[in-house]
C-alpha cells in the first residue's frame, strides 16, 4: 500500500486493493513519511473503511482537528458498543461522537453545561442505548480523570440511536420528544395504568414508533394497511385505545404533514397490548 495523505504522526490515508480510500492508524506510522511512500505494514494497528467518501472526508478533518487521546478513547467506546449490540451502527458515529466528546471536554473546561431536560425520557425510551452510554461515560471519566455528569449519558445515548437510524442528531432529538408526547397521551387516557418501560410490549411499541417517524422524516414508504374489518372490531372492543390512536395520528399528521391512516391498525394493536392488564386482545366476532 502507498500513502496518499499524512494526517498526523499516527494516521495516514491510503487505498485498498479495490482502490477505495481507507484511513490507517498505527503508532508512528507516518513519522518522517510523505505522500507516495510505502505504508509500513508492521505498524498498522487499525484500518477504517468508512461507508462513504463524505464520511471519510469528515473523519479526516476530525483527526486533524482533535487531539489523539480524544480520538482514541472515542474509538475504544465505539468498538465496545459494537461488540455489545446486534444493531447496525452507522460509521458516521466516528465523526459525531468524537466531535461531541471533544465539545463536552471543552465545555467542561470552561464550566459550561448543556441543558439535558429535553432528553429526560431517553433512559425509558432507549434502555439498551442508555446502558451503553453509561458505560461510555465511565470510560470518559476514567480516561480523563474527570467527574462526568450522569446526564451526559442522555446525549451519548441519542448519538448511538442516531447512528442506528442514520438520521441527524437533531432529528433524533425530535423523534425522542415526539415519542414522549405520544406516551403522555396514552398515560393521560389511562392514568391508573403504569406503563412498564422495561416490558417487551413497551420496547416493541417504541421501536415501531422510532422507525415510523424515521420513515416519515426521510419520506420512506408508510404502511397502507387499512384492514377495515379488523379496525372496526378493535374500535368497538377498545374505544378508549381507539381514541388515543386518533389523537396520535392527528398529532403526527399535523407535525409531519403526512397521511398515516394506514398506520391506525398497527398503532391500535400496540396500544391495546400496552394498556390491557393481561396483554391479550379479545375481539368478539
PDB file of C-alpha atoms in Angstrom:
ATOM      1  CA  UNK A   1       0.000   0.000   0.000  1.00  0.00           C
ATOM      2  CA  UNK A   2       1.060   3.577  -0.705  1.00  0.00           C
ATOM      3  CA  UNK A   3       0.461   6.620   1.493  1.00  0.00           C
ATOM      4  CA  UNK A   4      -1.820   9.096  -0.269  1.00  0.00           C
ATOM      5  CA  UNK A   5      -2.042  11.570   2.618  1.00  0.00           C
ATOM      6  CA  UNK A   6      -0.489  12.062   6.049  1.00  0.00           C
ATOM      7  CA  UNK A   7      -2.980  13.260   8.689  1.00  0.00           C
ATOM      8  CA  UNK A   8      -0.677  13.124  11.722  1.00  0.00           C
ATOM      9  CA  UNK A   9       2.181  11.015  13.052  1.00  0.00           C
ATOM     10  CA  UNK A  10      -0.175   8.142  13.805  1.00  0.00           C
ATOM     11  CA  UNK A  11      -2.682   8.348  10.940  1.00  0.00           C
ATOM     12  CA  UNK A  12      -2.449   8.123   7.165  1.00  0.00           C
ATOM     13  CA  UNK A  13      -4.763   7.732   4.197  1.00  0.00           C
ATOM     14  CA  UNK A  14      -4.206   5.018   1.598  1.00  0.00           C
ATOM     15  CA  UNK A  15      -6.095   2.908  -0.935  1.00  0.00           C
ATOM     16  CA  UNK A  16      -7.122  -0.715  -0.514  1.00  0.00           C
ATOM     17  CA  UNK A  17      -6.883  -3.400  -3.220  1.00  0.00           C
ATOM     18  CA  UNK A  18     -10.220  -2.222  -4.678  1.00  0.00           C
ATOM     19  CA  UNK A  19      -8.995   1.355  -4.958  1.00  0.00           C
ATOM     20  CA  UNK A  20     -11.235   2.510  -2.100  1.00  0.00           C
ATOM     21  CA  UNK A  21      -9.874   5.146   0.268  1.00  0.00           C
ATOM     22  CA  UNK A  22      -9.067   3.912   3.776  1.00  0.00           C
ATOM     23  CA  UNK A  23      -7.785   5.517   6.967  1.00  0.00           C
ATOM     24  CA  UNK A  24      -4.917   3.642   8.644  1.00  0.00           C
ATOM     25  CA  UNK A  25      -3.789   4.161  12.227  1.00  0.00           C
ATOM     26  CA  UNK A  26      -0.660   2.975  13.980  1.00  0.00           C
ATOM     27  CA  UNK A  27       1.794   4.484  16.450  1.00  0.00           C
ATOM     28  CA  UNK A  28       4.401   6.443  14.497  1.00  0.00           C
ATOM     29  CA  UNK A  29       3.199   5.059  11.174  1.00  0.00           C
ATOM     30  CA  UNK A  30       3.597   8.451   9.472  1.00  0.00           C
ATOM     31  CA  UNK A  31       6.720   9.687  11.257  1.00  0.00           C
ATOM     32  CA  UNK A  32       9.128  11.003   8.621  1.00  0.00           C
ATOM     33  CA  UNK A  33       6.783   9.873   5.854  1.00  0.00           C
ATOM     34  CA  UNK A  34       5.109  11.710   2.985  1.00  0.00           C
ATOM     35  CA  UNK A  35       2.611  11.047   0.210  1.00  0.00           C
ATOM     36  CA  UNK A  36       3.892   8.403  -2.207  1.00  0.00           C
ATOM     37  CA  UNK A  37       5.891   6.494   0.412  1.00  0.00           C
ATOM     38  CA  UNK A  38       5.015   2.844   1.066  1.00  0.00           C
ATOM     39  CA  UNK A  39       2.972   2.026   4.179  1.00  0.00           C
ATOM     40  CA  UNK A  40       4.976   0.369   6.943  1.00  0.00           C
ATOM     41  CA  UNK A  41       2.567  -2.554   7.375  1.00  0.00           C
ATOM     42  CA  UNK A  42       4.247  -3.718  10.584  1.00  0.00           C
ATOM     43  CA  UNK A  43       2.979  -0.528  12.247  1.00  0.00           C
ATOM     44  CA  UNK A  44      -0.630  -0.889  11.079  1.00  0.00           C
ATOM     45  CA  UNK A  45      -2.927  -1.186  14.120  1.00  0.00           C
ATOM     46  CA  UNK A  46      -6.350  -0.224  12.753  1.00  0.00           C
ATOM     47  CA  UNK A  47      -7.870   0.242   9.318  1.00  0.00           C
ATOM     48  CA  UNK A  48     -11.090   2.238   8.882  1.00  0.00           C
ATOM     49  CA  UNK A  49     -13.201   1.563   5.817  1.00  0.00           C
ATOM     50  CA  UNK A  50     -15.895   4.177   6.269  1.00  0.00           C
ATOM     51  CA  UNK A  51     -19.088   3.892   4.268  1.00  0.00           C
ATOM     52  CA  UNK A  52     -18.997   6.991   2.038  1.00  0.00           C
ATOM     53  CA  UNK A  53     -16.406   9.405   0.654  1.00  0.00           C
ATOM     54  CA  UNK A  54     -18.090  12.224   2.558  1.00  0.00           C
ATOM     55  CA  UNK A  55     -17.773  10.276   5.828  1.00  0.00           C
ATOM     56  CA  UNK A  56     -14.090   9.627   5.105  1.00  0.00           C
ATOM     57  CA  UNK A  57     -13.511  13.320   4.345  1.00  0.00           C
ATOM     58  CA  UNK A  58     -15.221  14.425   7.554  1.00  0.00           C
ATOM     59  CA  UNK A  59     -13.326  11.834   9.590  1.00  0.00           C
ATOM     60  CA  UNK A  60     -10.016  13.051   8.186  1.00  0.00           C
ATOM     61  CA  UNK A  61     -10.941  16.580   9.286  1.00  0.00           C
ATOM     62  CA  UNK A  62     -11.811  15.277  12.773  1.00  0.00           C
ATOM     63  CA  UNK A  63      -8.443  13.514  13.040  1.00  0.00           C
ATOM     64  CA  UNK A  64      -6.555  16.671  12.040  1.00  0.00           C
ATOM     65  CA  UNK A  65      -8.518  18.974  14.365  1.00  0.00           C
ATOM     66  CA  UNK A  66      -8.984  16.901  17.536  1.00  0.00           C
ATOM     67  CA  UNK A  67      -6.258  15.612  19.904  1.00  0.00           C
ATOM     68  CA  UNK A  68      -5.241  11.969  19.530  1.00  0.00           C
ATOM     69  CA  UNK A  69      -6.276  10.949  23.056  1.00  0.00           C
ATOM     70  CA  UNK A  70      -9.881  12.048  22.420  1.00  0.00           C
ATOM     71  CA  UNK A  71      -9.957  10.169  19.121  1.00  0.00           C
ATOM     72  CA  UNK A  72      -8.507   7.052  20.734  1.00  0.00           C
ATOM     73  CA  UNK A  73     -10.954   6.964  23.645  1.00  0.00           C
ATOM     74  CA  UNK A  74     -13.883   7.529  21.281  1.00  0.00           C
ATOM     75  CA  UNK A  75     -12.759   4.706  19.020  1.00  0.00           C
ATOM     76  CA  UNK A  76     -12.480   2.442  22.072  1.00  0.00           C
ATOM     77  CA  UNK A  77     -16.025   3.373  23.119  1.00  0.00           C
ATOM     78  CA  UNK A  78     -17.383   2.672  19.624  1.00  0.00           C
ATOM     79  CA  UNK A  79     -15.567  -0.663  19.403  1.00  0.00           C
ATOM     80  CA  UNK A  80     -17.032  -1.676  22.773  1.00  0.00           C
ATOM     81  CA  UNK A  81     -20.597  -0.719  21.866  1.00  0.00           C
ATOM     82  CA  UNK A  82     -20.342  -2.549  18.520  1.00  0.00           C
ATOM     83  CA  UNK A  83     -19.403  -5.690  20.440  1.00  0.00           C
ATOM     84  CA  UNK A  84     -22.310  -5.299  22.844  1.00  0.00           C
ATOM     85  CA  UNK A  85     -25.172  -4.647  20.427  1.00  0.00           C
ATOM     86  CA  UNK A  86     -26.568  -6.557  17.473  1.00  0.00           C
ATOM     87  CA  UNK A  87     -27.872  -3.343  15.907  1.00  0.00           C
ATOM     88  CA  UNK A  88     -26.059  -1.889  12.905  1.00  0.00           C
ATOM     89  CA  UNK A  89     -24.008   1.176  13.840  1.00  0.00           C
ATOM     90  CA  UNK A  90     -23.524   3.705  11.051  1.00  0.00           C
ATOM     91  CA  UNK A  91     -19.896   4.781  10.546  1.00  0.00           C
ATOM     92  CA  UNK A  92     -20.889   8.428  10.973  1.00  0.00           C
ATOM     93  CA  UNK A  93     -20.702   7.836  14.729  1.00  0.00           C
ATOM     94  CA  UNK A  94     -16.905   8.041  14.409  1.00  0.00           C
ATOM     95  CA  UNK A  95     -17.443  11.679  13.450  1.00  0.00           C
ATOM     96  CA  UNK A  96     -20.439  12.680  15.563  1.00  0.00           C
ATOM     97  CA  UNK A  97     -19.393  11.031  18.821  1.00  0.00           C
ATOM     98  CA  UNK A  98     -15.758  12.157  18.540  1.00  0.00           C
ATOM     99  CA  UNK A  99     -16.924  15.708  17.934  1.00  0.00           C
ATOM    100  CA  UNK A 100     -19.412  15.500  20.807  1.00  0.00           C
ATOM    101  CA  UNK A 101     -16.847  14.207  23.323  1.00  0.00           C
ATOM    102  CA  UNK A 102     -14.368  16.871  22.214  1.00  0.00           C
ATOM    103  CA  UNK A 103     -17.001  19.580  22.673  1.00  0.00           C
ATOM    104  CA  UNK A 104     -18.015  18.121  26.046  1.00  0.00           C
ATOM    105  CA  UNK A 105     -14.422  18.308  27.298  1.00  0.00           C
ATOM    106  CA  UNK A 106     -14.118  21.906  26.065  1.00  0.00           C
ATOM    107  CA  UNK A 107     -17.405  22.869  27.752  1.00  0.00           C
ATOM    108  CA  UNK A 108     -16.324  21.203  30.969  1.00  0.00           C
ATOM    109  CA  UNK A 109     -13.036  23.109  30.963  1.00  0.00           C
ATOM    110  CA  UNK A 110     -14.992  26.360  30.563  1.00  0.00           C
ATOM    111  CA  UNK A 111     -17.598  25.404  33.186  1.00  0.00           C
ATOM    112  CA  UNK A 112     -20.427  25.322  30.618  1.00  0.00           C
ATOM    113  CA  UNK A 113     -23.243  22.769  30.938  1.00  0.00           C
ATOM    114  CA  UNK A 114     -25.830  21.833  28.326  1.00  0.00           C
ATOM    115  CA  UNK A 115     -29.499  21.661  29.276  1.00  0.00           C
ATOM    116  CA  UNK A 116     -30.471  17.989  29.009  1.00  0.00           C
ATOM    117  CA  UNK A 117     -34.071  18.483  30.160  1.00  0.00           C
ATOM    118  CA  UNK A 118     -35.384  17.796  26.650  1.00  0.00           C
ATOM    119  CA  UNK A 119     -33.838  14.337  26.871  1.00  0.00           C
ATOM    120  CA  UNK A 120     -35.262  13.353  30.276  1.00  0.00           C
ATOM    121  CA  UNK A 121     -37.068  10.302  28.849  1.00  0.00           C
ATOM    122  CA  UNK A 122     -34.102   8.791  26.994  1.00  0.00           C
ATOM    123  CA  UNK A 123     -33.456   6.051  29.570  1.00  0.00           C
ATOM    124  CA  UNK A 124     -37.054   4.803  29.345  1.00  0.00           C
ATOM    125  CA  UNK A 125     -37.292   5.010  25.558  1.00  0.00           C
ATOM    126  CA  UNK A 126     -33.864   3.593  24.688  1.00  0.00           C
ATOM    127  CA  UNK A 127     -32.767   1.363  27.610  1.00  0.00           C
ATOM    128  CA  UNK A 128     -30.122  -0.593  25.660  1.00  0.00           C
ATOM    129  CA  UNK A 129     -28.535   2.512  24.194  1.00  0.00           C
ATOM    130  CA  UNK A 130     -28.679   4.282  27.559  1.00  0.00           C
ATOM    131  CA  UNK A 131     -26.842   1.402  29.244  1.00  0.00           C
ATOM    132  CA  UNK A 132     -24.149   1.534  26.573  1.00  0.00           C
ATOM    133  CA  UNK A 133     -23.953   5.304  27.068  1.00  0.00           C
ATOM    134  CA  UNK A 134     -23.428   4.967  30.830  1.00  0.00           C
ATOM    135  CA  UNK A 135     -20.506   2.637  30.109  1.00  0.00           C
ATOM    136  CA  UNK A 136     -19.127   5.247  27.700  1.00  0.00           C
ATOM    137  CA  UNK A 137     -19.470   7.913  30.401  1.00  0.00           C
ATOM    138  CA  UNK A 138     -17.472   5.716  32.789  1.00  0.00           C
ATOM    139  CA  UNK A 139     -14.771   5.265  30.140  1.00  0.00           C
ATOM    140  CA  UNK A 140     -14.533   9.036  29.592  1.00  0.00           C
ATOM    141  CA  UNK A 141     -14.439   9.729  33.327  1.00  0.00           C
ATOM    142  CA  UNK A 142     -11.694   7.152  33.912  1.00  0.00           C
ATOM    143  CA  UNK A 143      -9.578   8.095  30.892  1.00  0.00           C
ATOM    144  CA  UNK A 144      -9.601  11.843  31.548  1.00  0.00           C
ATOM    145  CA  UNK A 145      -9.780  11.571  35.368  1.00  0.00           C
ATOM    146  CA  UNK A 146     -12.887  13.706  35.253  1.00  0.00           C
ATOM    147  CA  UNK A 147     -16.247  13.792  37.009  1.00  0.00           C
ATOM    148  CA  UNK A 148     -18.816  13.395  34.225  1.00  0.00           C
ATOM    149  CA  UNK A 149     -22.466  14.290  34.991  1.00  0.00           C
ATOM    150  CA  UNK A 150     -24.904  11.377  34.686  1.00  0.00           C
ATOM    151  CA  UNK A 151     -26.951  13.493  32.267  1.00  0.00           C
ATOM    152  CA  UNK A 152     -24.158  13.152  29.714  1.00  0.00           C
ATOM    153  CA  UNK A 153     -25.349   9.574  29.153  1.00  0.00           C
ATOM    154  CA  UNK A 154     -28.550  11.017  27.650  1.00  0.00           C
ATOM    155  CA  UNK A 155     -26.606  12.840  24.935  1.00  0.00           C
ATOM    156  CA  UNK A 156     -24.377   9.861  24.148  1.00  0.00           C
ATOM    157  CA  UNK A 157     -27.403   7.538  24.028  1.00  0.00           C
ATOM    158  CA  UNK A 158     -29.030   9.800  21.445  1.00  0.00           C
ATOM    159  CA  UNK A 159     -25.828   9.698  19.354  1.00  0.00           C
ATOM    160  CA  UNK A 160     -25.992   5.886  19.454  1.00  0.00           C
ATOM    161  CA  UNK A 161     -29.681   5.892  18.460  1.00  0.00           C
ATOM    162  CA  UNK A 162     -28.842   8.420  15.751  1.00  0.00           C
ATOM    163  CA  UNK A 163     -26.199   6.084  14.310  1.00  0.00           C
ATOM    164  CA  UNK A 164     -28.639   3.157  14.326  1.00  0.00           C
ATOM    165  CA  UNK A 165     -31.334   5.120  12.498  1.00  0.00           C
ATOM    166  CA  UNK A 166     -28.999   7.018  10.154  1.00  0.00           C
ATOM    167  CA  UNK A 167     -30.621  10.399  10.775  1.00  0.00           C
ATOM    168  CA  UNK A 168     -29.213  13.701  12.017  1.00  0.00           C
ATOM    169  CA  UNK A 169     -28.774  14.318  15.759  1.00  0.00           C
ATOM    170  CA  UNK A 170     -31.486  16.986  15.946  1.00  0.00           C
ATOM    171  CA  UNK A 171     -33.883  14.694  14.086  1.00  0.00           C
ATOM    172  CA  UNK A 172     -33.246  12.002  16.692  1.00  0.00           C
ATOM    173  CA  UNK A 173     -33.940  14.523  19.457  1.00  0.00           C
ATOM    174  CA  UNK A 174     -37.161  15.470  17.663  1.00  0.00           C
ATOM    175  CA  UNK A 175     -38.162  11.794  17.345  1.00  0.00           C
ATOM    176  CA  UNK A 176     -37.444  11.281  21.047  1.00  0.00           C
ATOM    177  CA  UNK A 177     -39.605  14.237  22.058  1.00  0.00           C
ATOM    178  CA  UNK A 178     -42.441  13.171  19.726  1.00  0.00           C
ATOM    179  CA  UNK A 179     -42.439   9.644  21.185  1.00  0.00           C
ATOM    180  CA  UNK A 180     -42.558  11.192  24.663  1.00  0.00           C
ATOM    181  CA  UNK A 181     -45.597  13.257  23.624  1.00  0.00           C
ATOM    182  CA  UNK A 182     -47.350  10.118  22.389  1.00  0.00           C
ATOM    183  CA  UNK A 183     -46.612   8.253  25.611  1.00  0.00           C
ATOM    184  CA  UNK A 184     -48.008  11.179  27.576  1.00  0.00           C
ATOM    185  CA  UNK A 185     -51.238  10.993  25.550  1.00  0.00           C
ATOM    186  CA  UNK A 186     -51.563   7.306  26.463  1.00  0.00           C
ATOM    187  CA  UNK A 187     -50.795   7.920  30.144  1.00  0.00           C
ATOM    188  CA  UNK A 188     -53.324  10.771  30.275  1.00  0.00           C
ATOM    189  CA  UNK A 189     -56.049   8.485  28.899  1.00  0.00           C
ATOM    190  CA  UNK A 190     -55.124   5.573  31.168  1.00  0.00           C
ATOM    191  CA  UNK A 191     -53.927   7.245  34.409  1.00  0.00           C
ATOM    192  CA  UNK A 192     -54.369   4.118  36.527  1.00  0.00           C
ATOM    193  CA  UNK A 193     -52.107   2.062  34.276  1.00  0.00           C
ATOM    194  CA  UNK A 194     -48.384   2.433  34.837  1.00  0.00           C
ATOM    195  CA  UNK A 195     -46.661   1.871  31.516  1.00  0.00           C
ATOM    196  CA  UNK A 196     -43.800  -0.536  32.125  1.00  0.00           C
ATOM    197  CA  UNK A 197     -40.857   0.956  30.249  1.00  0.00           C
ATOM    198  CA  UNK A 198     -38.876  -2.241  30.714  1.00  0.00           C
ATOM    199  CA  UNK A 199     -41.544  -4.511  29.266  1.00  0.00           C
ATOM    200  CA  UNK A 200     -41.273  -6.226  25.898  1.00  0.00           C
ATOM    201  CA  UNK A 201     -44.526  -4.631  24.683  1.00  0.00           C
ATOM    202  CA  UNK A 202     -43.217  -1.160  25.578  1.00  0.00           C
ATOM    203  CA  UNK A 203     -39.917  -1.813  23.784  1.00  0.00           C
ATOM    204  CA  UNK A 204     -41.729  -3.112  20.690  1.00  0.00           C
ATOM    205  CA  UNK A 205     -44.008  -0.075  20.596  1.00  0.00           C
ATOM    206  CA  UNK A 206     -41.122   2.384  20.943  1.00  0.00           C
ATOM    207  CA  UNK A 207     -39.207   0.574  18.192  1.00  0.00           C
ATOM    208  CA  UNK A 208     -42.277   0.730  15.931  1.00  0.00           C
ATOM    209  CA  UNK A 209     -42.616   4.472  16.607  1.00  0.00           C
ATOM    210  CA  UNK A 210     -38.908   5.106  16.014  1.00  0.00           C
ATOM    211  CA  UNK A 211     -38.946   3.600  12.567  1.00  0.00           C
ATOM    212  CA  UNK A 212     -42.351   5.075  11.718  1.00  0.00           C
ATOM    213  CA  UNK A 213     -41.026   8.562  12.479  1.00  0.00           C
ATOM    214  CA  UNK A 214     -37.784   7.837  10.632  1.00  0.00           C
ATOM    215  CA  UNK A 215     -39.753   6.854   7.535  1.00  0.00           C
ATOM    216  CA  UNK A 216     -41.877   9.988   7.840  1.00  0.00           C
ATOM    217  CA  UNK A 217     -38.797  12.214   8.128  1.00  0.00           C
ATOM    218  CA  UNK A 218     -36.971  10.511   5.261  1.00  0.00           C
ATOM    219  CA  UNK A 219     -40.055  10.246   3.026  1.00  0.00           C
ATOM    220  CA  UNK A 220     -39.916   6.473   3.215  1.00  0.00           C
ATOM    221  CA  UNK A 221     -42.738   4.040   2.483  1.00  0.00           C
ATOM    222  CA  UNK A 222     -45.553   4.097   5.042  1.00  0.00           C
ATOM    223  CA  UNK A 223     -47.953   1.256   5.749  1.00  0.00           C
ATOM    224  CA  UNK A 224     -51.143   1.293   3.748  1.00  0.00           C
ATOM    225  CA  UNK A 225     -52.966  -1.487   5.572  1.00  0.00           C
ATOM    226  CA  UNK A 226     -56.404  -0.127   6.408  1.00  0.00           C
ATOM    227  CA  UNK A 227     -57.861  -3.599   7.198  1.00  0.00           C
ATOM    228  CA  UNK A 228     -61.240  -2.014   7.773  1.00  0.00           C
ATOM    229  CA  UNK A 229     -62.856  -5.140   9.234  1.00  0.00           C
ATOM    230  CA  UNK A 230     -60.158  -5.646  11.877  1.00  0.00           C
ATOM    231  CA  UNK A 231     -60.030  -1.942  12.682  1.00  0.00           C
ATOM    232  CA  UNK A 232     -63.843  -1.871  13.115  1.00  0.00           C
ATOM    233  CA  UNK A 233     -63.698  -4.800  15.544  1.00  0.00           C
ATOM    234  CA  UNK A 234     -60.927  -3.178  17.593  1.00  0.00           C
ATOM    235  CA  UNK A 235     -62.703   0.203  17.613  1.00  0.00           C
ATOM    236  CA  UNK A 236     -65.778  -1.468  19.067  1.00  0.00           C
ATOM    237  CA  UNK A 237     -63.894  -3.566  21.617  1.00  0.00           C
ATOM    238  CA  UNK A 238     -61.378  -0.913  22.727  1.00  0.00           C
ATOM    239  CA  UNK A 239     -62.946   2.573  22.312  1.00  0.00           C
ATOM    240  CA  UNK A 240     -60.566   4.344  24.740  1.00  0.00           C
ATOM    241  CA  UNK A 241     -57.499   2.970  22.982  1.00  0.00           C
ATOM    242  CA  UNK A 242     -59.043   3.909  19.635  1.00  0.00           C
ATOM    243  CA  UNK A 243     -59.473   7.477  20.845  1.00  0.00           C
ATOM    244  CA  UNK A 244     -55.804   7.691  21.816  1.00  0.00           C
ATOM    245  CA  UNK A 245     -54.777   6.335  18.404  1.00  0.00           C
ATOM    246  CA  UNK A 246     -56.841   9.066  16.736  1.00  0.00           C
ATOM    247  CA  UNK A 247     -55.063  11.675  18.880  1.00  0.00           C
ATOM    248  CA  UNK A 248     -51.668  10.228  17.936  1.00  0.00           C
ATOM    249  CA  UNK A 249     -52.499  10.142  14.220  1.00  0.00           C
ATOM    250  CA  UNK A 250     -53.719  13.734  14.437  1.00  0.00           C
ATOM    251  CA  UNK A 251     -50.521  14.769  16.244  1.00  0.00           C
ATOM    252  CA  UNK A 252     -48.233  13.117  13.684  1.00  0.00           C
ATOM    253  CA  UNK A 253     -50.234  14.306  10.672  1.00  0.00           C
ATOM    254  CA  UNK A 254     -50.036  17.921  11.826  1.00  0.00           C
ATOM    255  CA  UNK A 255     -46.372  17.722  12.832  1.00  0.00           C
ATOM    256  CA  UNK A 256     -45.059  15.985   9.708  1.00  0.00           C
ATOM    257  CA  UNK A 257     -47.762  16.892   7.178  1.00  0.00           C
ATOM    258  CA  UNK A 258     -48.179  13.275   6.059  1.00  0.00           C
ATOM    259  CA  UNK A 259     -51.164  10.958   5.722  1.00  0.00           C
ATOM    260  CA  UNK A 260     -50.712   7.933   8.017  1.00  0.00           C
ATOM    261  CA  UNK A 261     -54.215   6.464   8.208  1.00  0.00           C
ATOM    262  CA  UNK A 262     -52.729   3.140   7.129  1.00  0.00           C
ATOM    263  CA  UNK A 263     -50.867   3.028  10.472  1.00  0.00           C
ATOM    264  CA  UNK A 264     -54.085   3.010  12.535  1.00  0.00           C
ATOM    265  CA  UNK A 265     -54.303  -0.771  12.885  1.00  0.00           C
ATOM    266  CA  UNK A 266     -50.653  -1.199  13.900  1.00  0.00           C
ATOM    267  CA  UNK A 267     -50.842   1.622  16.453  1.00  0.00           C
ATOM    268  CA  UNK A 268     -54.096   0.275  17.838  1.00  0.00           C
ATOM    269  CA  UNK A 269     -52.702  -3.227  18.330  1.00  0.00           C
ATOM    270  CA  UNK A 270     -49.623  -1.890  20.139  1.00  0.00           C
ATOM    271  CA  UNK A 271     -51.626   0.394  22.434  1.00  0.00           C
ATOM    272  CA  UNK A 272     -54.152  -2.316  23.300  1.00  0.00           C
ATOM    273  CA  UNK A 273     -51.254  -4.548  24.351  1.00  0.00           C
ATOM    274  CA  UNK A 274     -49.765  -1.756  26.444  1.00  0.00           C
ATOM    275  CA  UNK A 275     -52.970  -0.842  28.224  1.00  0.00           C
ATOM    276  CA  UNK A 276     -54.747  -4.141  28.848  1.00  0.00           C
ATOM    277  CA  UNK A 277     -53.894  -5.876  32.071  1.00  0.00           C
ATOM    278  CA  UNK A 278     -53.327  -9.350  30.658  1.00  0.00           C
ATOM    279  CA  UNK A 279     -51.857  -8.042  27.357  1.00  0.00           C
ATOM    280  CA  UNK A 280     -54.284 -10.227  25.396  1.00  0.00           C
ATOM    281  CA  UNK A 281     -56.636  -8.694  22.871  1.00  0.00           C
ATOM    282  CA  UNK A 282     -60.152 -10.094  22.882  1.00  0.00           C
ATOM    283  CA  UNK A 283     -62.294  -9.451  19.847  1.00  0.00           C
ATOM    284  CA  UNK A 284     -65.864 -10.656  19.827  1.00  0.00           C
ATOM    285  CA  UNK A 285     -66.961 -11.542  16.325  1.00  0.00           C
TER     286      UNK A 285
END
